[in-house]
PDB file of C-alpha atoms in Angstrom:
ATOM      1  CA  MET C   1     106.297 103.775  87.079  1.00  0.00           C
ATOM      2  CA  LYS C   2     103.402 101.376  87.568  1.00  0.00           C
ATOM      3  CA  GLU C   3     104.689  98.825  85.073  1.00  0.00           C
ATOM      4  CA  PHE C   4     108.197  99.178  86.483  1.00  0.00           C
ATOM      5  CA  ILE C   5     106.895  98.312  89.958  1.00  0.00           C
ATOM      6  CA  ARG C   6     104.855  95.428  88.568  1.00  0.00           C
ATOM      7  CA  GLN C   7     107.890  94.006  86.790  1.00  0.00           C
ATOM      8  CA  LYS C   8     110.010  94.317  89.924  1.00  0.00           C
ATOM      9  CA  ALA C   9     107.320  92.481  91.892  1.00  0.00           C
ATOM     10  CA  LEU C  10     107.481  89.596  89.430  1.00  0.00           C
ATOM     11  CA  GLU C  11     111.272  89.589  89.588  1.00  0.00           C
ATOM     12  CA  LEU C  12     111.061  89.350  93.378  1.00  0.00           C
ATOM     13  CA  GLY C  13     109.044  86.157  93.065  1.00  0.00           C
ATOM     14  CA  PHE C  14     105.424  87.272  93.074  1.00  0.00           C
ATOM     15  CA  ASP C  15     103.284  85.728  90.351  1.00  0.00           C
ATOM     16  CA  LEU C  16     100.646  88.450  90.172  1.00  0.00           C
ATOM     17  CA  ALA C  17     100.704  92.173  90.875  1.00  0.00           C
ATOM     18  CA  GLY C  18      97.862  94.648  90.582  1.00  0.00           C
ATOM     19  CA  PHE C  19      96.973  98.130  91.779  1.00  0.00           C
ATOM     20  CA  THR C  20      93.843  99.665  93.237  1.00  0.00           C
ATOM     21  CA  ASP C  21      93.010 102.826  95.137  1.00  0.00           C
ATOM     22  CA  ALA C  22      92.674 102.988  98.907  1.00  0.00           C
ATOM     23  CA  LYS C  23      88.969 103.791  98.917  1.00  0.00           C
ATOM     24  CA  PRO C  24      86.732 101.819 101.291  1.00  0.00           C
ATOM     25  CA  ILE C  25      85.451  98.389 100.349  1.00  0.00           C
ATOM     26  CA  GLY C  26      82.153  98.527  98.458  1.00  0.00           C
ATOM     27  CA  HIS C  27      78.805  98.414 100.248  1.00  0.00           C
ATOM     28  CA  LYS C  28      77.965  94.912  99.009  1.00  0.00           C
ATOM     29  CA  ASP C  29      81.107  93.351 100.485  1.00  0.00           C
ATOM     30  CA  ALA C  30      80.805  95.419 103.660  1.00  0.00           C
ATOM     31  CA  ALA C  31      77.215  94.266 104.177  1.00  0.00           C
ATOM     32  CA  ALA C  32      78.197  90.659 103.489  1.00  0.00           C
ATOM     33  CA  LEU C  33      80.892  90.837 106.174  1.00  0.00           C
ATOM     34  CA  GLU C  34      78.497  92.383 108.677  1.00  0.00           C
ATOM     35  CA  ASN C  35      75.871  89.683 108.047  1.00  0.00           C
ATOM     36  CA  TRP C  36      78.481  86.918 108.160  1.00  0.00           C
ATOM     37  CA  LEU C  37      79.681  88.061 111.566  1.00  0.00           C
ATOM     38  CA  HIS C  38      76.144  88.615 112.833  1.00  0.00           C
ATOM     39  CA  ASP C  39      75.246  85.035 111.909  1.00  0.00           C
ATOM     40  CA  GLY C  40      78.254  83.710 113.805  1.00  0.00           C
ATOM     41  CA  CYS C  41      79.861  82.133 110.759  1.00  0.00           C
ATOM     42  CA  HIS C  42      83.306  83.017 112.127  1.00  0.00           C
ATOM     43  CA  GLY C  43      82.919  80.525 114.960  1.00  0.00           C
ATOM     44  CA  GLU C  44      85.488  81.003 117.718  1.00  0.00           C
ATOM     45  CA  MET C  45      87.617  83.407 115.660  1.00  0.00           C
ATOM     46  CA  GLY C  46      86.650  86.359 117.819  1.00  0.00           C
ATOM     47  CA  TYR C  47      89.461  88.485 116.426  1.00  0.00           C
ATOM     48  CA  LEU C  48      87.446  88.847 113.219  1.00  0.00           C
ATOM     49  CA  GLU C  49      84.885  90.894 115.145  1.00  0.00           C
ATOM     50  CA  ARG C  50      87.531  93.465 116.017  1.00  0.00           C
ATOM     51  CA  ASN C  51      88.789  96.276 113.796  1.00  0.00           C
ATOM     52  CA  VAL C  52      85.933  95.914 111.316  1.00  0.00           C
ATOM     53  CA  GLU C  53      86.389  99.540 110.221  1.00  0.00           C
ATOM     54  CA  LYS C  54      90.004  98.803 109.320  1.00  0.00           C
ATOM     55  CA  ARG C  55      89.013  95.718 107.350  1.00  0.00           C
ATOM     56  CA  LEU C  56      86.717  97.851 105.251  1.00  0.00           C
ATOM     57  CA  SER C  57      89.060 100.772 104.604  1.00  0.00           C
ATOM     58  CA  PRO C  58      92.787 100.564 103.793  1.00  0.00           C
ATOM     59  CA  ALA C  59      93.115 104.228 104.751  1.00  0.00           C
ATOM     60  CA  GLU C  60      92.345 103.231 108.350  1.00  0.00           C
ATOM     61  CA  LEU C  61      95.640 101.333 108.347  1.00  0.00           C
ATOM     62  CA  LEU C  62      97.740 104.159 106.892  1.00  0.00           C
ATOM     63  CA  SER C  63      96.804 107.822 107.051  1.00  0.00           C
ATOM     64  CA  GLY C  64      96.930 109.464 103.667  1.00  0.00           C
ATOM     65  CA  ALA C  65      96.807 106.117 101.863  1.00  0.00           C
ATOM     66  CA  ALA C  66      96.347 106.472  98.113  1.00  0.00           C
ATOM     67  CA  THR C  67      97.192 103.066  96.651  1.00  0.00           C
ATOM     68  CA  VAL C  68      97.002  99.391  97.523  1.00  0.00           C
ATOM     69  CA  ILE C  69      99.447  97.166  95.683  1.00  0.00           C
ATOM     70  CA  CYS C  70      97.922  93.681  95.641  1.00  0.00           C
ATOM     71  CA  LEU C  71     100.270  90.761  95.161  1.00  0.00           C
ATOM     72  CA  ALA C  72      99.879  87.009  94.909  1.00  0.00           C
ATOM     73  CA  LYS C  73     102.231  84.051  94.912  1.00  0.00           C
ATOM     74  CA  SER C  74     101.195  80.577  93.836  1.00  0.00           C
ATOM     75  CA  TYR C  75     101.768  77.769  96.309  1.00  0.00           C
ATOM     76  CA  LYS C  76     100.524  74.929  94.111  1.00  0.00           C
ATOM     77  CA  PRO C  77     103.253  72.300  94.582  1.00  0.00           C
ATOM     78  CA  GLU C  78     105.079  71.454  91.376  1.00  0.00           C
ATOM     79  CA  VAL C  79     105.545  67.867  92.496  1.00  0.00           C
ATOM     80  CA  GLN C  80     102.830  66.414  94.695  1.00  0.00           C
ATOM     81  CA  GLN C  81     104.083  64.422  97.682  1.00  0.00           C
ATOM     82  CA  PHE C  82     101.524  61.655  97.385  1.00  0.00           C
ATOM     83  CA  SER C  83     100.965  58.966  99.975  1.00  0.00           C
ATOM     84  CA  ASN C  84      98.548  56.066 100.021  1.00  0.00           C
ATOM     85  CA  GLU C  85      95.189  57.696 100.832  1.00  0.00           C
ATOM     86  CA  GLN C  86      94.139  54.489 102.609  1.00  0.00           C
ATOM     87  CA  ASP C  87      97.118  54.591 104.983  1.00  0.00           C
ATOM     88  CA  HIS C  88      95.227  55.432 108.155  1.00  0.00           C
ATOM     89  CA  LEU C  89      98.416  55.978 110.110  1.00  0.00           C
ATOM     90  CA  ARG C  90      98.914  59.220 108.215  1.00  0.00           C
ATOM     91  CA  GLY C  91      97.042  62.495 108.056  1.00  0.00           C
ATOM     92  CA  ARG C  92      97.169  65.024 105.266  1.00  0.00           C
ATOM     93  CA  VAL C  93      98.584  68.528 105.580  1.00  0.00           C
ATOM     94  CA  SER C  94      97.115  71.318 103.449  1.00  0.00           C
ATOM     95  CA  ASN C  95      99.346  72.367 100.568  1.00  0.00           C
ATOM     96  CA  TYR C  96      99.984  75.864 101.892  1.00  0.00           C
ATOM     97  CA  ALA C  97     101.411  74.470 105.128  1.00  0.00           C
ATOM     98  CA  ILE C  98     104.118  72.256 103.640  1.00  0.00           C
ATOM     99  CA  TYR C  99     106.202  75.395 103.046  1.00  0.00           C
ATOM    100  CA  ALA C 100     108.136  77.383 105.612  1.00  0.00           C
ATOM    101  CA  ASP C 101     106.087  80.203 107.146  1.00  0.00           C
ATOM    102  CA  TYR C 102     104.923  82.276 104.188  1.00  0.00           C
ATOM    103  CA  HIS C 103     104.349  85.381 106.328  1.00  0.00           C
ATOM    104  CA  LYS C 104     108.062  85.982 106.854  1.00  0.00           C
ATOM    105  CA  TYR C 105     108.995  85.145 103.281  1.00  0.00           C
ATOM    106  CA  LEU C 106     106.412  87.432 101.706  1.00  0.00           C
ATOM    107  CA  LYS C 107     106.943  90.311 104.116  1.00  0.00           C
ATOM    108  CA  ASN C 108     110.633  90.348 103.256  1.00  0.00           C
ATOM    109  CA  LYS C 109     109.660  90.628  99.577  1.00  0.00           C
ATOM    110  CA  LEU C 110     107.300  93.492 100.383  1.00  0.00           C
ATOM    111  CA  PHE C 111     110.135  95.377 102.064  1.00  0.00           C
ATOM    112  CA  GLN C 112     112.250  94.950  98.937  1.00  0.00           C
ATOM    113  CA  LEU C 113     109.443  96.159  96.686  1.00  0.00           C
ATOM    114  CA  ALA C 114     108.918  99.216  98.879  1.00  0.00           C
ATOM    115  CA  ASP C 115     112.589 100.078  98.409  1.00  0.00           C
ATOM    116  CA  VAL C 116     111.908 100.216  94.671  1.00  0.00           C
ATOM    117  CA  ILE C 117     109.123 102.743  95.219  1.00  0.00           C
ATOM    118  CA  LYS C 118     111.381 104.822  97.436  1.00  0.00           C
ATOM    119  CA  THR C 119     113.678 105.381  94.469  1.00  0.00           C
ATOM    120  CA  ALA C 120     110.835 107.448  93.007  1.00  0.00           C
ATOM    121  CA  ASP C 121     109.768 109.082  96.268  1.00  0.00           C
ATOM    122  CA  GLU C 122     111.931 108.648  99.331  1.00  0.00           C
ATOM    123  CA  ARG C 123     109.183 110.163 101.484  1.00  0.00           C
ATOM    124  CA  ALA C 124     106.670 107.459 100.562  1.00  0.00           C
ATOM    125  CA  ARG C 125     105.138 105.636 103.529  1.00  0.00           C
ATOM    126  CA  PHE C 126     103.958 102.042 103.645  1.00  0.00           C
ATOM    127  CA  LYS C 127     101.869  99.522 105.550  1.00  0.00           C
ATOM    128  CA  PHE C 128     102.769  95.904 104.843  1.00  0.00           C
ATOM    129  CA  CYS C 129     100.017  93.298 104.982  1.00  0.00           C
ATOM    130  CA  VAL C 130     100.448  89.535 104.898  1.00  0.00           C
ATOM    131  CA  ASP C 131      97.296  87.830 106.093  1.00  0.00           C
ATOM    132  CA  SER C 132      97.676  88.924 109.727  1.00  0.00           C
ATOM    133  CA  VAL C 133      96.528  92.538 109.185  1.00  0.00           C
ATOM    134  CA  PRO C 134      92.767  93.316 109.315  1.00  0.00           C
ATOM    135  CA  LEU C 135      92.030  93.774 105.620  1.00  0.00           C
ATOM    136  CA  LEU C 136      89.580  92.236 103.129  1.00  0.00           C
ATOM    137  CA  GLU C 137      92.359  90.978 100.890  1.00  0.00           C
ATOM    138  CA  ARG C 138      90.264  89.096  98.362  1.00  0.00           C
ATOM    139  CA  ALA C 139      87.924  92.022  97.714  1.00  0.00           C
ATOM    140  CA  LEU C 140      90.914  94.277  97.101  1.00  0.00           C
ATOM    141  CA  ALA C 141      92.618  91.687  94.890  1.00  0.00           C
ATOM    142  CA  LEU C 142      89.484  91.493  92.743  1.00  0.00           C
ATOM    143  CA  ARG C 143      89.431  95.276  92.542  1.00  0.00           C
ATOM    144  CA  ALA C 144      93.078  95.223  91.445  1.00  0.00           C
ATOM    145  CA  GLY C 145      92.328  92.748  88.658  1.00  0.00           C
ATOM    146  CA  LEU C 146      94.097  89.697  90.090  1.00  0.00           C
ATOM    147  CA  GLY C 147      91.106  87.391  89.741  1.00  0.00           C
ATOM    148  CA  PHE C 148      87.533  86.687  90.751  1.00  0.00           C
ATOM    149  CA  ILE C 149      85.872  85.222  93.834  1.00  0.00           C
ATOM    150  CA  GLY C 150      84.832  81.624  93.192  1.00  0.00           C
ATOM    151  CA  LYS C 151      82.003  79.650  94.717  1.00  0.00           C
ATOM    152  CA  ASN C 152      84.589  78.234  97.122  1.00  0.00           C
ATOM    153  CA  THR C 153      84.989  81.868  98.318  1.00  0.00           C
ATOM    154  CA  MET C 154      88.633  81.846  97.227  1.00  0.00           C
ATOM    155  CA  LEU C 155      90.287  84.331  94.896  1.00  0.00           C
ATOM    156  CA  ILE C 156      90.701  82.491  91.593  1.00  0.00           C
ATOM    157  CA  ASN C 157      93.053  83.573  88.843  1.00  0.00           C
ATOM    158  CA  PRO C 158      92.092  81.936  85.527  1.00  0.00           C
ATOM    159  CA  GLU C 159      95.685  80.845  84.848  1.00  0.00           C
ATOM    160  CA  LEU C 160      97.025  80.182  88.355  1.00  0.00           C
ATOM    161  CA  GLY C 161      93.931  78.881  90.126  1.00  0.00           C
ATOM    162  CA  SER C 162      93.255  79.650  93.778  1.00  0.00           C
ATOM    163  CA  GLN C 163      96.267  78.267  95.642  1.00  0.00           C
ATOM    164  CA  LEU C 164      97.577  81.775  96.138  1.00  0.00           C
ATOM    165  CA  PHE C 165      99.255  83.528  99.029  1.00  0.00           C
ATOM    166  CA  LEU C 166      98.046  87.138  99.110  1.00  0.00           C
ATOM    167  CA  ALA C 167      99.970  90.184 100.291  1.00  0.00           C
ATOM    168  CA  GLU C 168      99.500  93.934 100.048  1.00  0.00           C
ATOM    169  CA  ILE C 169     101.383  97.188 100.335  1.00  0.00           C
ATOM    170  CA  ILE C 170      99.276 100.168 101.336  1.00  0.00           C
ATOM    171  CA  THR C 171     101.095 103.372 100.447  1.00  0.00           C
ATOM    172  CA  ASP C 172     100.576 107.106 100.148  1.00  0.00           C
ATOM    173  CA  PHE C 173     102.460 106.943  96.839  1.00  0.00           C
ATOM    174  CA  GLU C 174      99.810 107.427  94.164  1.00  0.00           C
ATOM    175  CA  ILE C 175      99.685 104.865  91.353  1.00  0.00           C
ATOM    176  CA  GLU C 176      97.017 104.611  88.664  1.00  0.00           C
ATOM    177  CA  PRO C 177      94.613 101.758  89.523  1.00  0.00           C
ATOM    178  CA  ASP C 178      94.218  98.704  87.319  1.00  0.00           C
ATOM    179  CA  LYS C 179      90.804  97.690  86.065  1.00  0.00           C
ATOM    180  CA  PRO C 180      88.937  95.319  88.382  1.00  0.00           C
ATOM    181  CA  PHE C 181      88.256  91.747  87.317  1.00  0.00           C
ATOM    182  CA  VAL C 182      84.761  92.013  85.863  1.00  0.00           C
ATOM    183  CA  THR C 183      82.991  89.644  83.469  1.00  0.00           C
ATOM    184  CA  ASP C 184      79.544  89.600  81.910  1.00  0.00           C
ATOM    185  CA  ARG C 185      78.957  86.036  83.101  1.00  0.00           C
ATOM    186  CA  ASP C 186      79.772  84.203  86.313  1.00  0.00           C
ATOM    187  CA  PRO C 187      83.241  82.688  85.702  1.00  0.00           C
ATOM    188  CA  CYS C 188      82.109  79.617  87.658  1.00  0.00           C
ATOM    189  CA  GLY C 189      79.045  79.169  85.458  1.00  0.00           C
ATOM    190  CA  ASP C 190      76.772  76.369  86.649  1.00  0.00           C
ATOM    191  CA  CYS C 191      79.655  74.479  88.272  1.00  0.00           C
ATOM    192  CA  ASP C 192      79.160  73.659  91.934  1.00  0.00           C
ATOM    193  CA  LYS C 193      81.824  70.987  92.383  1.00  0.00           C
ATOM    194  CA  CYS C 194      83.421  72.809  95.305  1.00  0.00           C
ATOM    195  CA  ILE C 195      80.113  73.113  97.155  1.00  0.00           C
ATOM    196  CA  ARG C 196      79.400  69.406  96.719  1.00  0.00           C
ATOM    197  CA  ALA C 197      82.959  68.366  97.616  1.00  0.00           C
ATOM    198  CA  CYS C 198      83.104  70.195 100.953  1.00  0.00           C
ATOM    199  CA  PRO C 199      83.093  67.473 103.630  1.00  0.00           C
ATOM    200  CA  GLY C 200      81.468  69.722 106.215  1.00  0.00           C
ATOM    201  CA  GLY C 201      78.894  71.374 103.970  1.00  0.00           C
ATOM    202  CA  ALA C 202      80.467  74.728 104.780  1.00  0.00           C
ATOM    203  CA  LEU C 203      79.873  76.284 101.353  1.00  0.00           C
ATOM    204  CA  SER C 204      76.510  77.566 100.190  1.00  0.00           C
ATOM    205  CA  ALA C 205      75.036  79.479  97.289  1.00  0.00           C
ATOM    206  CA  GLY C 206      75.934  83.134  97.215  1.00  0.00           C
ATOM    207  CA  ARG C 207      79.631  82.465  97.799  1.00  0.00           C
ATOM    208  CA  ARG C 208      79.325  82.056 101.539  1.00  0.00           C
ATOM    209  CA  LEU C 209      81.498  79.995 103.845  1.00  0.00           C
ATOM    210  CA  ASP C 210      80.331  78.962 107.302  1.00  0.00           C
ATOM    211  CA  ALA C 211      83.671  78.524 109.039  1.00  0.00           C
ATOM    212  CA  ARG C 212      82.056  76.492 111.814  1.00  0.00           C
ATOM    213  CA  LYS C 213      81.551  73.653 109.323  1.00  0.00           C
ATOM    214  CA  CYS C 214      84.897  74.027 107.539  1.00  0.00           C
ATOM    215  CA  VAL C 215      87.508  71.322 108.139  1.00  0.00           C
ATOM    216  CA  SER C 216      90.305  73.898 107.936  1.00  0.00           C
ATOM    217  CA  TYR C 217      88.690  75.813 110.792  1.00  0.00           C
ATOM    218  CA  LEU C 218      88.037  72.662 112.799  1.00  0.00           C
ATOM    219  CA  THR C 219      91.635  71.429 112.523  1.00  0.00           C
ATOM    220  CA  ILE C 220      93.408  74.779 112.955  1.00  0.00           C
ATOM    221  CA  GLU C 221      91.356  77.557 114.525  1.00  0.00           C
ATOM    222  CA  LYS C 222      88.772  75.885 116.767  1.00  0.00           C
ATOM    223  CA  ARG C 223      90.106  75.887 120.327  1.00  0.00           C
ATOM    224  CA  SER C 224      87.325  74.062 122.117  1.00  0.00           C
ATOM    225  CA  ALA C 225      87.062  70.303 121.700  1.00  0.00           C
ATOM    226  CA  MET C 226      85.377  69.077 118.539  1.00  0.00           C
ATOM    227  CA  THR C 227      81.939  67.581 118.880  1.00  0.00           C
ATOM    228  CA  ARG C 228      81.305  64.073 117.631  1.00  0.00           C
ATOM    229  CA  GLY C 229      79.573  65.468 114.567  1.00  0.00           C
ATOM    230  CA  GLU C 230      82.472  67.787 113.777  1.00  0.00           C
ATOM    231  CA  ALA C 231      85.006  65.018 114.256  1.00  0.00           C
ATOM    232  CA  ALA C 232      83.171  62.834 111.750  1.00  0.00           C
ATOM    233  CA  LYS C 233      83.898  65.403 109.011  1.00  0.00           C
ATOM    234  CA  ILE C 234      87.678  65.313 109.391  1.00  0.00           C
ATOM    235  CA  CYS C 235      88.452  62.084 107.476  1.00  0.00           C
ATOM    236  CA  ASN C 236      92.246  62.171 107.035  1.00  0.00           C
ATOM    237  CA  SER C 237      92.667  65.970 107.137  1.00  0.00           C
ATOM    238  CA  PHE C 238      95.327  66.529 109.789  1.00  0.00           C
ATOM    239  CA  PHE C 239      95.887  70.247 109.210  1.00  0.00           C
ATOM    240  CA  GLY C 240      93.622  72.190 106.897  1.00  0.00           C
ATOM    241  CA  CYS C 241      91.667  70.984 103.885  1.00  0.00           C
ATOM    242  CA  ASP C 242      92.107  71.526 100.136  1.00  0.00           C
ATOM    243  CA  LYS C 243      89.066  69.702  98.766  1.00  0.00           C
ATOM    244  CA  CYS C 244      87.116  72.738  97.553  1.00  0.00           C
ATOM    245  CA  VAL C 245      90.262  74.059  95.910  1.00  0.00           C
ATOM    246  CA  GLU C 246      91.630  70.947  94.255  1.00  0.00           C
ATOM    247  CA  ILE C 247      88.324  69.924  92.682  1.00  0.00           C
ATOM    248  CA  CYS C 248      87.913  73.303  90.961  1.00  0.00           C
ATOM    249  CA  PRO C 249      88.336  73.076  87.154  1.00  0.00           C
ATOM    250  CA  TYR C 250      90.395  76.268  87.193  1.00  0.00           C
ATOM    251  CA  GLU C 251      92.745  74.692  89.722  1.00  0.00           C
ATOM    252  CA  GLN C 252      93.085  71.486  87.753  1.00  0.00           C
ATOM    253  CA  ARG C 253      94.189  73.498  84.716  1.00  0.00           C
ATOM    254  CA  ALA C 254      96.348  75.891  86.726  1.00  0.00           C
ATOM    255  CA  LYS C 255     100.019  76.354  86.012  1.00  0.00           C
ATOM    256  CA  THR C 256     102.570  75.547  88.671  1.00  0.00           C
ATOM    257  CA  LYS C 257     105.363  77.938  89.543  1.00  0.00           C
ATOM    258  CA  CYS C 258     108.829  76.898  90.660  1.00  0.00           C
ATOM    259  CA  ASP C 259     110.724  79.156  93.066  1.00  0.00           C
ATOM    260  CA  PRO C 260     114.039  77.811  94.392  1.00  0.00           C
ATOM    261  CA  GLU C 261     113.791  80.282  97.297  1.00  0.00           C
ATOM    262  CA  PHE C 262     110.459  78.912  98.461  1.00  0.00           C
ATOM    263  CA  THR C 263     110.024  75.169  98.089  1.00  0.00           C
ATOM    264  CA  PRO C 264     107.241  72.836  99.341  1.00  0.00           C
ATOM    265  CA  ASP C 265     109.455  70.623 101.446  1.00  0.00           C
ATOM    266  CA  ARG C 266     109.465  72.076 104.964  1.00  0.00           C
ATOM    267  CA  VAL C 267     106.688  69.771 106.189  1.00  0.00           C
ATOM    268  CA  ALA C 268     105.707  66.370 104.804  1.00  0.00           C
ATOM    269  CA  ARG C 269     102.382  66.324 103.004  1.00  0.00           C
ATOM    270  CA  TYR C 270     101.370  63.272 105.033  1.00  0.00           C
ATOM    271  CA  ILE C 271     102.147  63.082 108.747  1.00  0.00           C
ATOM    272  CA  ASN C 272     102.593  59.910 110.785  1.00  0.00           C
ATOM    273  CA  LEU C 273      99.836  60.126 113.389  1.00  0.00           C
ATOM    274  CA  ASP C 274     101.373  57.673 115.848  1.00  0.00           C
ATOM    275  CA  GLU C 275     104.497  59.827 115.973  1.00  0.00           C
ATOM    276  CA  ILE C 276     102.420  62.950 116.661  1.00  0.00           C
ATOM    277  CA  MET C 277     100.665  61.250 119.575  1.00  0.00           C
ATOM    278  CA  LYS C 278     104.075  60.635 121.167  1.00  0.00           C
ATOM    279  CA  TYR C 279     105.424  64.154 120.563  1.00  0.00           C
ATOM    280  CA  SER C 280     106.729  66.301 123.397  1.00  0.00           C
ATOM    281  CA  GLU C 281     106.738  70.095 123.186  1.00  0.00           C
ATOM    282  CA  HIS C 282     110.403  69.856 122.244  1.00  0.00           C
ATOM    283  CA  ASP C 283     109.603  67.467 119.392  1.00  0.00           C
ATOM    284  CA  PHE C 284     106.856  69.807 118.230  1.00  0.00           C
ATOM    285  CA  ASN C 285     109.177  72.812 118.195  1.00  0.00           C
ATOM    286  CA  VAL C 286     111.892  70.938 116.324  1.00  0.00           C
ATOM    287  CA  SER C 287     109.480  69.670 113.670  1.00  0.00           C
ATOM    288  CA  PHE C 288     107.132  72.603 113.180  1.00  0.00           C
ATOM    289  CA  SER C 289     108.715  75.818 114.447  1.00  0.00           C
ATOM    290  CA  GLY C 290     108.604  78.377 111.644  1.00  0.00           C
ATOM    291  CA  THR C 291     105.738  76.632 109.839  1.00  0.00           C
ATOM    292  CA  ALA C 292     101.989  77.147 109.636  1.00  0.00           C
ATOM    293  CA  LEU C 293     101.443  74.116 111.896  1.00  0.00           C
ATOM    294  CA  GLU C 294     102.914  76.111 114.758  1.00  0.00           C
ATOM    295  CA  ARG C 295      99.649  78.078 114.891  1.00  0.00           C
ATOM    296  CA  ALA C 296      97.592  75.050 115.894  1.00  0.00           C
ATOM    297  CA  GLY C 297      99.842  73.998 118.774  1.00  0.00           C
ATOM    298  CA  LEU C 298     100.704  70.493 119.904  1.00  0.00           C
ATOM    299  CA  SER C 299      97.522  69.791 121.873  1.00  0.00           C
ATOM    300  CA  LYS C 300      95.377  70.658 118.842  1.00  0.00           C
ATOM    301  CA  LEU C 301      97.465  68.465 116.551  1.00  0.00           C
ATOM    302  CA  LYS C 302      97.187  65.575 118.991  1.00  0.00           C
ATOM    303  CA  GLU C 303      93.418  66.042 119.178  1.00  0.00           C
ATOM    304  CA  THR C 304      93.133  65.864 115.394  1.00  0.00           C
ATOM    305  CA  ALA C 305      95.509  62.908 115.128  1.00  0.00           C
ATOM    306  CA  GLY C 306      93.436  61.028 117.683  1.00  0.00           C
ATOM    307  CA  ILE C 307      90.228  61.784 115.803  1.00  0.00           C
ATOM    308  CA  ILE C 308      91.614  60.524 112.490  1.00  0.00           C
ATOM    309  CA  LYS C 309      92.778  57.310 114.120  1.00  0.00           C
ATOM    310  CA  GLU C 310      89.450  56.836 115.909  1.00  0.00           C
ATOM    311  CA  PHE C 311      87.418  57.288 112.733  1.00  0.00           C
ATOM    312  CA  LYS C 312      89.586  55.072 110.531  1.00  0.00           C
ATOM    313  CA  ASP C 313      86.796  52.510 110.160  1.00  0.00           C
ATOM    314  CA  ALA C 314      84.493  55.241 108.882  1.00  0.00           C
ATOM    315  CA  LYS C 315      87.149  56.231 106.354  1.00  0.00           C
ATOM    316  CA  GLU C 316      87.330  52.644 105.146  1.00  0.00           C
ATOM    317  CA  GLY C 317      83.632  52.936 104.554  1.00  0.00           C
ATOM    318  CA  GLY C 318      84.134  55.779 102.073  1.00  0.00           C
ATOM    319  CA  CYS C 319      85.019  58.879 104.112  1.00  0.00           C
TER     320      CYS C 319
END
């Protein structure tokens, strides 16, 4: 049954599927989360302080949980929408955000996969997770054999890289777990390209990300105004940042996947900043409703657009 479910997941459009039990997250990862929160590395993302018990135990999200089906879908664009990097009238959008909202797309696929399981047990119960549910997805994905955690703190699959949307089904339907992704040596070796490439210095040894220094956090999640020092890190990143991902050797060798149902053309990869500064709420809704950019809101996008324009001289100097 396990391989049948895995094959159906691939047929539905997922690129990876693995299985693990619903036991709590290991002590090492639990302690790392506790220390990360204690040190304030989550910045203004106060929601991460809530439901910590649920993040550490899938069974807290579904009583009687026995299995977590971990799934991943590559979002590495097959054809890059390149623009002149020196065009200071434009700001770059992170690759994941040029698609329509992945939450809705993936959740629909999870529903379809659950229907497959119900053919074996119509009483099976499920909890569907797509990024917005309190769950340590990457730790579970590693446990299910989907990949390893890189020095950029992302889940990396040796063939598909780290541009992966993650999703899970927690179920009381028992399925034999896969072997976790374990190697004798660090898959990253001595490479530290991602750490050196991070414009904010957010990555450190020990696979730790300080969100307060991360450009993705600064351009999406941070609600208070950016300080001058934070603004200087943005360069041309309008929404999110892919630098620690794209410089990774695994990512540069990664395969691309083409899915006609889910194409990277909902949002332009480079956004005209002057147009954003003139946007009304109506313009914003027309352009970005149903996309990841909707999360930031118009005022945040205007703040970032203004910062990029203001610091254009610094960019000309090598930003």
